[in-house]
CSV table of C-alpha atoms and ligand atoms in Angstrom, one decimal:
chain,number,residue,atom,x,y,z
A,1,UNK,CA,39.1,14.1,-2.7
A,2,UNK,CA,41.5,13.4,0.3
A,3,UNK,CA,39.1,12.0,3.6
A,4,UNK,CA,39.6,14.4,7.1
A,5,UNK,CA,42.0,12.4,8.5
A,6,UNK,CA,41.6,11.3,12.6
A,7,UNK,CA,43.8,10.9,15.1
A,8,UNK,CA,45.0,7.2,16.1
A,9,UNK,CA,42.9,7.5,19.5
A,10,UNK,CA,39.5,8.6,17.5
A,11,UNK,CA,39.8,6.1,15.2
A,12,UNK,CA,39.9,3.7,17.7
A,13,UNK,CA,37.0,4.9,19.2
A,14,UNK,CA,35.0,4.9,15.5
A,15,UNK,CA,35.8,1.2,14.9
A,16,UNK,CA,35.0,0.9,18.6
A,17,UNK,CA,31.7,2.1,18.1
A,18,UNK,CA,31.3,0.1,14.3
A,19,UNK,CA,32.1,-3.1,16.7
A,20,UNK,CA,29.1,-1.7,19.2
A,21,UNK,CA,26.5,-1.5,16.3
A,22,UNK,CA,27.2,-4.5,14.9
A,23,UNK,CA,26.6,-6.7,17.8
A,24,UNK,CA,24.3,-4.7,19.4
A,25,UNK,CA,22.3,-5.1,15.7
A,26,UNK,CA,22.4,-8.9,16.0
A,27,UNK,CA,20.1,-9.5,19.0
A,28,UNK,CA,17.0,-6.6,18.2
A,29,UNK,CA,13.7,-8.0,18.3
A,30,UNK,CA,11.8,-5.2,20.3
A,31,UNK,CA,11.5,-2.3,17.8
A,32,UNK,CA,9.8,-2.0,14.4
A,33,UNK,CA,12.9,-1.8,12.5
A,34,UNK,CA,14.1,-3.7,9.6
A,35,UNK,CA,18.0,-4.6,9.3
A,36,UNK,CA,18.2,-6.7,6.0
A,37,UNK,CA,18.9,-3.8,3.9
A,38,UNK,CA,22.3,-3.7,1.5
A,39,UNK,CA,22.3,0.1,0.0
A,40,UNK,CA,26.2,-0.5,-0.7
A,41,UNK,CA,25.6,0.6,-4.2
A,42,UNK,CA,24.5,4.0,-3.0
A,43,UNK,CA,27.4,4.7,-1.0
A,44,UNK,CA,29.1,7.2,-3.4
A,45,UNK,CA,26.1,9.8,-2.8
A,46,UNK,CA,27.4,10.0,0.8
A,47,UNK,CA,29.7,12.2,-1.0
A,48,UNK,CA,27.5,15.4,-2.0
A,49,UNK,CA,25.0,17.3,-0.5
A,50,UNK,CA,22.1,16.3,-1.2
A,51,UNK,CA,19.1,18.7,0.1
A,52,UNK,CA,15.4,18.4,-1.3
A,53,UNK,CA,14.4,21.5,0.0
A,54,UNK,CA,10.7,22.4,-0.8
A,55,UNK,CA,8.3,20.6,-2.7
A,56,UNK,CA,9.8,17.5,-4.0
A,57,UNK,CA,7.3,17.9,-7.0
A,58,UNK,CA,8.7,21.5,-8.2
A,59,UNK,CA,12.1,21.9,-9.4
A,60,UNK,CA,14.2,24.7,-7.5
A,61,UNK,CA,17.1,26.9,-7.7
A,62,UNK,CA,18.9,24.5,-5.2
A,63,UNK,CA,19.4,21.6,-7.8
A,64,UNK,CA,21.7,18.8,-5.9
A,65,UNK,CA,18.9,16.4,-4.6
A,66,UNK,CA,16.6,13.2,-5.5
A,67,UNK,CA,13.6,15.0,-6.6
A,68,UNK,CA,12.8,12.6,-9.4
A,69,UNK,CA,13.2,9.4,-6.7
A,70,UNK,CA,11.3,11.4,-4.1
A,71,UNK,CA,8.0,11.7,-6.7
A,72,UNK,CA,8.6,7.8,-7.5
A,73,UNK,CA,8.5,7.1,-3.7
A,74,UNK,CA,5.3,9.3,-3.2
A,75,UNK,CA,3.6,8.4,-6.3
A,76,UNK,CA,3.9,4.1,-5.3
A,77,UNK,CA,2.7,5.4,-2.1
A,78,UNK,CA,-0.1,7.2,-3.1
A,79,UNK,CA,-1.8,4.1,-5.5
A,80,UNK,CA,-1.0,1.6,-2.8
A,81,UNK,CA,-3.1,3.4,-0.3
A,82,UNK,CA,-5.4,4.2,-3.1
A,83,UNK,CA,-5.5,7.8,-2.9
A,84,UNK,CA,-8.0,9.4,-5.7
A,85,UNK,CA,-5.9,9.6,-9.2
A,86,UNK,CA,-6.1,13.4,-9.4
A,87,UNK,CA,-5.6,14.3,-6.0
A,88,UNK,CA,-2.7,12.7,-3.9
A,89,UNK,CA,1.0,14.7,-2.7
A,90,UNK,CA,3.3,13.9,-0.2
A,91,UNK,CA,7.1,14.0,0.5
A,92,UNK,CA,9.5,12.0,2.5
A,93,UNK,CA,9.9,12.6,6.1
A,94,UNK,CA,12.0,12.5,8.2
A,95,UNK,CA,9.6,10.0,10.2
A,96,UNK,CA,6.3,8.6,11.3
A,97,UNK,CA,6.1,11.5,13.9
A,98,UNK,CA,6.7,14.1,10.9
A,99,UNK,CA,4.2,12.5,8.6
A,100,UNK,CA,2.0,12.6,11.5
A,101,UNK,CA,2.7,16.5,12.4
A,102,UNK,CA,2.1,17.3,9.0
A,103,UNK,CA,-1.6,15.4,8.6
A,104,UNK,CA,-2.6,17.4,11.6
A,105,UNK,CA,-1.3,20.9,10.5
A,106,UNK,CA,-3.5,20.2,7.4
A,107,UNK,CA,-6.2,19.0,9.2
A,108,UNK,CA,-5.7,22.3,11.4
A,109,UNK,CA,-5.5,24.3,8.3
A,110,UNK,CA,-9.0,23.3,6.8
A,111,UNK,CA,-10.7,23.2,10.4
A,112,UNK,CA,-9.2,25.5,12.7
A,113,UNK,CA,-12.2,24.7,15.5
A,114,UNK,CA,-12.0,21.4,15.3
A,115,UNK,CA,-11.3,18.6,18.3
A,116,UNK,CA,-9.5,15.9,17.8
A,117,UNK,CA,-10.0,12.3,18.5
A,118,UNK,CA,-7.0,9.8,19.4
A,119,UNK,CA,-7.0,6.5,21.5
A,120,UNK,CA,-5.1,6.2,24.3
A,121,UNK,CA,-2.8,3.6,23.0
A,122,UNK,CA,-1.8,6.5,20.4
A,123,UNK,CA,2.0,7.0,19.8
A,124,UNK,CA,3.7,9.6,22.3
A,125,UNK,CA,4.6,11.9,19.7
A,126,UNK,CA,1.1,12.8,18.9
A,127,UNK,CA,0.2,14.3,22.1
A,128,UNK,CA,3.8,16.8,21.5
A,129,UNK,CA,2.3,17.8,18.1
A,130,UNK,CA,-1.4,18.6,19.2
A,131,UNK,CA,0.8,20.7,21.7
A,132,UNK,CA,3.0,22.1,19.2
A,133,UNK,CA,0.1,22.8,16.7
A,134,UNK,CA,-2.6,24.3,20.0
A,135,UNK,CA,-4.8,22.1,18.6
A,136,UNK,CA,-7.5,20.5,21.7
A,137,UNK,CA,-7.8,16.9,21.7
A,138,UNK,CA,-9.8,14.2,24.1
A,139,UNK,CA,-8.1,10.8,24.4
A,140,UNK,CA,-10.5,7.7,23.9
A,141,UNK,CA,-10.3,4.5,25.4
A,142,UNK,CA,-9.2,1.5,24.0
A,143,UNK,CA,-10.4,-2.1,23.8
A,144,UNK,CA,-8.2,-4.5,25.0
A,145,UNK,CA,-6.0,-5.3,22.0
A,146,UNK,CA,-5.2,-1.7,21.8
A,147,UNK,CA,-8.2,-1.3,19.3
A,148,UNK,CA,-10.2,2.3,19.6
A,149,UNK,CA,-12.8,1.8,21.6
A,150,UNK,CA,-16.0,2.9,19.1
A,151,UNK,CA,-18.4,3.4,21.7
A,152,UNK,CA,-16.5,5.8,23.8
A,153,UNK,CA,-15.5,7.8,20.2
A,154,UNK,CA,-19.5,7.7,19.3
A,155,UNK,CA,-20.7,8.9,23.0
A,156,UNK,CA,-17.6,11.1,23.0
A,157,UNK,CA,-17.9,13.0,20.1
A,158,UNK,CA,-22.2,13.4,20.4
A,159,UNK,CA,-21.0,15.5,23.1
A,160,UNK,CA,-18.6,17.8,21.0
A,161,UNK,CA,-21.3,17.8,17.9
A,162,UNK,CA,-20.8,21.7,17.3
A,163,UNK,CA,-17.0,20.9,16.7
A,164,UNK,CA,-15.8,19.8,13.3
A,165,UNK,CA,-14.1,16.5,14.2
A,166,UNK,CA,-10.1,15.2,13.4
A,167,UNK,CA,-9.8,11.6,13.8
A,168,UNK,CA,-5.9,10.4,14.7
A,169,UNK,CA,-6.4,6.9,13.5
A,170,UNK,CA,-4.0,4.0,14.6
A,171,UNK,CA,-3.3,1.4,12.2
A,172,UNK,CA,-0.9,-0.6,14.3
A,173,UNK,CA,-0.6,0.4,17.5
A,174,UNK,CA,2.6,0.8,19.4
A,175,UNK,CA,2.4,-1.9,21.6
A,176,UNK,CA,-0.2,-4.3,20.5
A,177,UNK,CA,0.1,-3.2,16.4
A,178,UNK,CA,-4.3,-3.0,16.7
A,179,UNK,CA,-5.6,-1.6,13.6
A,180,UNK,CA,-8.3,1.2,14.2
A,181,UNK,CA,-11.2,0.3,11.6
A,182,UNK,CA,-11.6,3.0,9.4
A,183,UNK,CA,-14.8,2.5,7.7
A,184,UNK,CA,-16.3,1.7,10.7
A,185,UNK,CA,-15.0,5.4,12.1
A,186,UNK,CA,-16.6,6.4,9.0
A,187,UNK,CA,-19.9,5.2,9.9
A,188,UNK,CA,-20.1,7.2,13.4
A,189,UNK,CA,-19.3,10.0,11.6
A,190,UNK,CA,-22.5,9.5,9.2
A,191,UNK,CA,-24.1,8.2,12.2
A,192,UNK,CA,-24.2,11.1,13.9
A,193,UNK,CA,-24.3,13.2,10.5
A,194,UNK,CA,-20.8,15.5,11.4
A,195,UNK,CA,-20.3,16.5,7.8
A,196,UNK,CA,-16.6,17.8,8.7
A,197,UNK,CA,-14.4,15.4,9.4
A,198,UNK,CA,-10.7,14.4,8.7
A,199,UNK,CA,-9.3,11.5,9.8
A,200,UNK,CA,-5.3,10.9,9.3
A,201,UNK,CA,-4.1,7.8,9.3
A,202,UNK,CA,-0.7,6.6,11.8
A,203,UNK,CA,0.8,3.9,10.0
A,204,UNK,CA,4.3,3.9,11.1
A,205,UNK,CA,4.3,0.2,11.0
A,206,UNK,CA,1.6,-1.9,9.9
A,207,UNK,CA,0.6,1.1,7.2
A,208,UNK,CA,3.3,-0.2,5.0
A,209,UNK,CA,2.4,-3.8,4.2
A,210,UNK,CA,-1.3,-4.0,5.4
A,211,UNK,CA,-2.3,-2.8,1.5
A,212,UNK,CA,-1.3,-6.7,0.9
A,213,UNK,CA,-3.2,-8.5,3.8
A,214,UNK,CA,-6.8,-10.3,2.4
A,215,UNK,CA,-9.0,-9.3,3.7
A,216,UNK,CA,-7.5,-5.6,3.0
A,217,UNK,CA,-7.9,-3.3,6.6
A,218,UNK,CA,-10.1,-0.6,6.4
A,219,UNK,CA,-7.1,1.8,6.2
A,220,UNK,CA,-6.3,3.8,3.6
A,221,UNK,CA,-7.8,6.7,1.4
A,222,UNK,CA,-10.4,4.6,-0.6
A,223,UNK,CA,-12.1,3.9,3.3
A,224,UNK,CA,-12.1,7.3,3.8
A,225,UNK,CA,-8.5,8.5,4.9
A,226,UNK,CA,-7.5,12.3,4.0
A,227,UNK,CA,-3.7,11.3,5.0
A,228,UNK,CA,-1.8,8.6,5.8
A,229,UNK,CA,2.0,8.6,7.5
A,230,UNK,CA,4.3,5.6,7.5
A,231,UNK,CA,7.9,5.2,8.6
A,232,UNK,CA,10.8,4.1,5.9
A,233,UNK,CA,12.7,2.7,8.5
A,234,UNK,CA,10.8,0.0,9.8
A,235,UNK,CA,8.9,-1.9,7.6
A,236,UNK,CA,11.3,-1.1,4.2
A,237,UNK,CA,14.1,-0.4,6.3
A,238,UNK,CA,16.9,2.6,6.0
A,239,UNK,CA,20.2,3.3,7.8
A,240,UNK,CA,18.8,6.7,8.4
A,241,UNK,CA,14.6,7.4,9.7
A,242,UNK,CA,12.7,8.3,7.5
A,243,UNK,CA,9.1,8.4,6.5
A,244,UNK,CA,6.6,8.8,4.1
A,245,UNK,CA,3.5,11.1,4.2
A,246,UNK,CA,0.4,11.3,1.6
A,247,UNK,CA,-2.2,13.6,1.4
A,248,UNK,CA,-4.9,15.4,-0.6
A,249,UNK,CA,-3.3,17.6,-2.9
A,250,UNK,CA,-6.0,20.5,-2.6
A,251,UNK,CA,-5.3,19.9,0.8
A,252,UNK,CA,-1.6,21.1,0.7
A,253,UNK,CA,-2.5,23.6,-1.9
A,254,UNK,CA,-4.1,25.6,1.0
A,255,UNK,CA,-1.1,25.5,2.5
A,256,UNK,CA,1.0,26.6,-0.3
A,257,UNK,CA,3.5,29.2,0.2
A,258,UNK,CA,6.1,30.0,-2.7
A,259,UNK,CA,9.5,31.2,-1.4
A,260,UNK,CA,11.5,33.0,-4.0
A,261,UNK,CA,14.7,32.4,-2.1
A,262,UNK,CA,14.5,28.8,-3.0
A,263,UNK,CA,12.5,28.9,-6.0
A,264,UNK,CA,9.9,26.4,-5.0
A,265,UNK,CA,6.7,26.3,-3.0
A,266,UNK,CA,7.3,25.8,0.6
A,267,UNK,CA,5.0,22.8,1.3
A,268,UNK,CA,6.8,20.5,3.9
A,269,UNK,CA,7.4,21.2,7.8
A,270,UNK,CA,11.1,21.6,7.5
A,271,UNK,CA,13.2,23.8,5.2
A,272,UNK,CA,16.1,21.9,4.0
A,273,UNK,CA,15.5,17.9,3.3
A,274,UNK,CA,17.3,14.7,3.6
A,275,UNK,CA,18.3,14.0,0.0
A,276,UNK,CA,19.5,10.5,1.0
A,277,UNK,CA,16.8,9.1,2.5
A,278,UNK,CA,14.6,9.2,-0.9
A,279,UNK,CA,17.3,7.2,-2.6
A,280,UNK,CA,17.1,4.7,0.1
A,281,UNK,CA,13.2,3.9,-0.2
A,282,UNK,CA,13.6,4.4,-4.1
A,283,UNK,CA,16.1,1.4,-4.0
A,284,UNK,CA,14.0,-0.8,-1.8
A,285,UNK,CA,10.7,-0.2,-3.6
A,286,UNK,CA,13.0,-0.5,-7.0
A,287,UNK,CA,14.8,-3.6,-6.0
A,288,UNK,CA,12.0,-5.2,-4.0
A,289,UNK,CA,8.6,-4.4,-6.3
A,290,UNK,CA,5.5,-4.8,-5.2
A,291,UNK,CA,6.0,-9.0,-5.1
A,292,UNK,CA,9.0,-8.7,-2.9
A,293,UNK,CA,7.4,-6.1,-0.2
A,294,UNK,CA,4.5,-8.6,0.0
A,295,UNK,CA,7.0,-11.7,0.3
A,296,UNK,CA,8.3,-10.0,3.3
A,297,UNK,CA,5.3,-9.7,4.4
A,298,UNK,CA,4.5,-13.3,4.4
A,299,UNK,CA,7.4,-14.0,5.9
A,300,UNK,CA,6.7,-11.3,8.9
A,301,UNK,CA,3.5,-13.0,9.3
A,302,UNK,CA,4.4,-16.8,9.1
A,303,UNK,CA,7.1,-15.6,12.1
A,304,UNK,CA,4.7,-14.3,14.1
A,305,UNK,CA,2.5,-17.0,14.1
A,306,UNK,CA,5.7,-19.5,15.0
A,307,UNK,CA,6.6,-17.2,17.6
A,308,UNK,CA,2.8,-17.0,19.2
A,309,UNK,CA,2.5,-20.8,19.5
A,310,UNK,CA,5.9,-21.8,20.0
A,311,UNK,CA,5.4,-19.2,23.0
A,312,UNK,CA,1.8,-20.7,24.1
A,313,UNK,CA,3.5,-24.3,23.9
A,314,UNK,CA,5.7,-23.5,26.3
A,315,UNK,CA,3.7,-22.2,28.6
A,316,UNK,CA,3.9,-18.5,27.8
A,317,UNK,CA,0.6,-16.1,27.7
A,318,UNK,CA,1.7,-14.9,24.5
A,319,UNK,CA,-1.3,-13.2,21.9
A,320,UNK,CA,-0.9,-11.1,18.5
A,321,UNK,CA,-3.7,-9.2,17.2
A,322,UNK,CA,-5.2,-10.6,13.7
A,323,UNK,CA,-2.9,-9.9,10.8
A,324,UNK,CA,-0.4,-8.4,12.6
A,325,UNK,CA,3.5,-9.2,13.2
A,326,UNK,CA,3.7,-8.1,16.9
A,327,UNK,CA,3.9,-11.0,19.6
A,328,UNK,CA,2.6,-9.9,22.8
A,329,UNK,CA,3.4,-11.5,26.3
A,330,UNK,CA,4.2,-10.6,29.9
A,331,UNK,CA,7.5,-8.8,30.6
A,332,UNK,CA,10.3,-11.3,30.9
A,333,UNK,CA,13.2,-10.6,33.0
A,334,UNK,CA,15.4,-7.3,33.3
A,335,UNK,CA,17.9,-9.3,32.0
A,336,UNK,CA,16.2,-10.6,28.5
A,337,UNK,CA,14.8,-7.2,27.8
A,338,UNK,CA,18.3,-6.2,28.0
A,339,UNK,CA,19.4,-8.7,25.6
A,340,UNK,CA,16.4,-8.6,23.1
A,341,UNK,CA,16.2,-4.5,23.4
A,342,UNK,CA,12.6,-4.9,24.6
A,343,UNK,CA,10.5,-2.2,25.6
A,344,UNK,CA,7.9,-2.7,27.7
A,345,UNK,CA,4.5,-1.6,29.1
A,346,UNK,CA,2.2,-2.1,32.0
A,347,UNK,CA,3.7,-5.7,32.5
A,348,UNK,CA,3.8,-6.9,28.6
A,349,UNK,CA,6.7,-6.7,26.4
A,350,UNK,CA,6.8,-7.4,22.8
A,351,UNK,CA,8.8,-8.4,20.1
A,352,UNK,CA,7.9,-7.1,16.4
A,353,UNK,CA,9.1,-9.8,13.5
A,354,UNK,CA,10.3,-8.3,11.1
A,355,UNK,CA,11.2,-9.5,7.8
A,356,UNK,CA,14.9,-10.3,8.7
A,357,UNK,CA,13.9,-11.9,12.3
A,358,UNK,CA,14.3,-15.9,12.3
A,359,UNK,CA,12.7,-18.8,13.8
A,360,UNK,CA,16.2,-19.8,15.3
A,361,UNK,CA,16.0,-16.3,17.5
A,362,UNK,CA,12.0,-16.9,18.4
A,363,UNK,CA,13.7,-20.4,19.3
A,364,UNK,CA,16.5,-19.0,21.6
A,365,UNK,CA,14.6,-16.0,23.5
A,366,UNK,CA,12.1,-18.8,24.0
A,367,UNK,CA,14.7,-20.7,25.7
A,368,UNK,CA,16.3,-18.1,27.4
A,369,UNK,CA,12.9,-17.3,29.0
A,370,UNK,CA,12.0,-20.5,30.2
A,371,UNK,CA,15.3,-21.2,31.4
A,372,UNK,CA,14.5,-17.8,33.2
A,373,UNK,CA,11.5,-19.1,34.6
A,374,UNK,CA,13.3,-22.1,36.0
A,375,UNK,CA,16.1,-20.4,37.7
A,376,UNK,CA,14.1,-17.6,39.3
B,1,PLP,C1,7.1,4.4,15.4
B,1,PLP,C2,5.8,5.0,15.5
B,1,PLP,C3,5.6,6.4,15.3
B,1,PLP,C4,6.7,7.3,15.1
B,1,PLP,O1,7.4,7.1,14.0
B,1,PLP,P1,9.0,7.6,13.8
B,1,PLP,O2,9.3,7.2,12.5
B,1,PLP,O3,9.7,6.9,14.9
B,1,PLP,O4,8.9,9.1,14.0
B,1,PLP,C5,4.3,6.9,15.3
B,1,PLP,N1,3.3,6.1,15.4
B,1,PLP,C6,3.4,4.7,15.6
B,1,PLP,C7,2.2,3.9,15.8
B,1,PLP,C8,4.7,4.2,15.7
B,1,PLP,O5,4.8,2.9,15.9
């Protein structure tokens, strides 16, 4: 097969950008995104067209896709957040906004009167999907490290009894990566005997590697979560987003609507599906196993606690919530934030260490921040 050939001036502009992404790559400590992948060996599937389309767990009349590496991504998934044996589903996403849309469409599905809880340090995209699904919600207030605040959920929802209840559970914040404590959601609920209740679990993040933190967070389906989202490209890390959602499988069966055109059920949110992105997790998870997710992990960790004290050393109000591998301090110069791509919120920025991030760059945005301190 011959490549579509470019003119001289687009070329230029390609290798341009290549030069762009590369260095711009280099220096990226403010977003929860992995960059140590090498998926080289997959690059002749760039080649055909790869489309998932339907439910990755029934075959259909479309037949170029990953299917079979799709069901090996959901299925590690599924016993890592220890969803019951006989009843677990999911597919890949093409997010952690995705996998979120689609917990609260079940959710919707099963209670249609429901109201749904979120805190307000709850990811941006979940307010467009409660929107996008005319699904009422009530925001509740956080603690200080960005953890629900329990009291306000427990006085809130006492005043909403009559309402089946959806619980949009954080386990990593945004900004502050705080964990929202399942089990102890899970004890209002009994509390205040609400006998319907789904709670889906946002683990863009910190849903992807806190199954190997001791003690374990309260976090996953055996504490009482009916779905859990994560992201592929942040933790595992993929050239393209992507995502991984789990649910009940007599959930989705509700749902359930089987398309002859395509020969399968029609499960997922969109029609046709990234083929590519399966193969990218499938790799990781095959290359990595479980011993080398939870080595990067460690490392993650042991990074963020470097860069909290180095921080604190030097003068810097940096904190990090328990068992978590986001650094928070006050919002550094324009200049820095530039460099290090960091967002920032209400006077803190952050940076998230991820597995490839190195002492040496803790070391020099250190530096640069004091020396920023001094000039100013
Ligand atoms: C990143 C993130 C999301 C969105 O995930 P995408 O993969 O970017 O769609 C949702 N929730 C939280 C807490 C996140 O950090």
């Amino acid at each position: 097969m011959k490549p579509y050939l470019l003119s001289a001036a687009d070329t230029a502009q390609l290798e341009g950008l290549l030069a762009l992404v590369q260095n711009r790559t280099q220096d990226f400590l403010g977003y929860p995104v992995s960059k140590d992948f090498d998926y080289t060996p997959l690059l002749p599937f760039l080649q055909y067209p790869l489309n998932n389309l339907g439910d990755p767990f029934i075959s259909s009349t479309y037949m170029v896709g990953s299917r079979e590496m799709e069901k090996y991504v959901v299925e590690f998934f599924a016993k890592l957040f220890r969803a019951p044996a006989d009843d677990w589903w999911g597919y890949v996403t093409n997010g952690g906004s995705e996998g979120n849309l689609y917990g609260l469409y079940l959710a919707r599905e099963l209670y249609p009167k429901a109201m749904v809880y979120y805190s307000e340090a709850t990811h941006y995209s979940v307010q467009k999907n409660l929107h996008l699904l005319n699904m009422p919600g009530i925001m509740i207030r956080t603690l200080p490290n960005g953890e629900m605040d329990y009291e306000d959920l427990q006085h809130t929802m006492e005043m909403n009894r009559h309402m089946p209840v959806i619980i949009l559970a954080n386990i990593g914040t945004t900004m502050t990566e705080a964990r929202d404590d399942i089990s102890r959601i899970k004890g209002i609920l009994k509390h205040l005997a609400i006998r319907h209740h789904y709670i889906h679990a946002d683990g863009a993040l910190s849903g992807s590697y806190s199954a190997f933190l001791e003690p374990r967070p309260a976090f996953d389906f055996a504490d009482g979560a009916d779905s859990i989202a994560i992201s592929g490209h942040k933790f595992i890390g993929s050239p393209i987003p992507c995502g991984v959602v789990i649910a009940r499988k007599s959930y989705r069966d509700r749902i359930a609507r089987s398309v002859a055109y395509i020969g399968t059920l029609d499960t997922t949110i969109t029609g046709s599906r990234n083929g590519h992105s399966p193969l990218f997790l499938w790799y990781a998870l095959k290359s990595l196993g479980l011993e080398g997710l939870k080595e990067r992990a460690k490392h993650s960790l042991t990074i963020a606690v470097y860069a909290t004290s180095r921080m604190q050393e030097n003068g810097i109000a940096a904190w990090r919530n328990p068992d978590s591998i986001t650094v928070v301090f006050p919002e550094p110069a324009g200049n820095i934030r530039r460099k290090w791509q960091l967002a920032s919120e209400n006077g803190w920025s952050h940076i998230i260490c991820m597995p490839n991030v190195t002492k040496a760059q803790v070391d020099q945005l250190i530096a640069e921040m004091l020396h920023e301190t001094v000039a100013v």
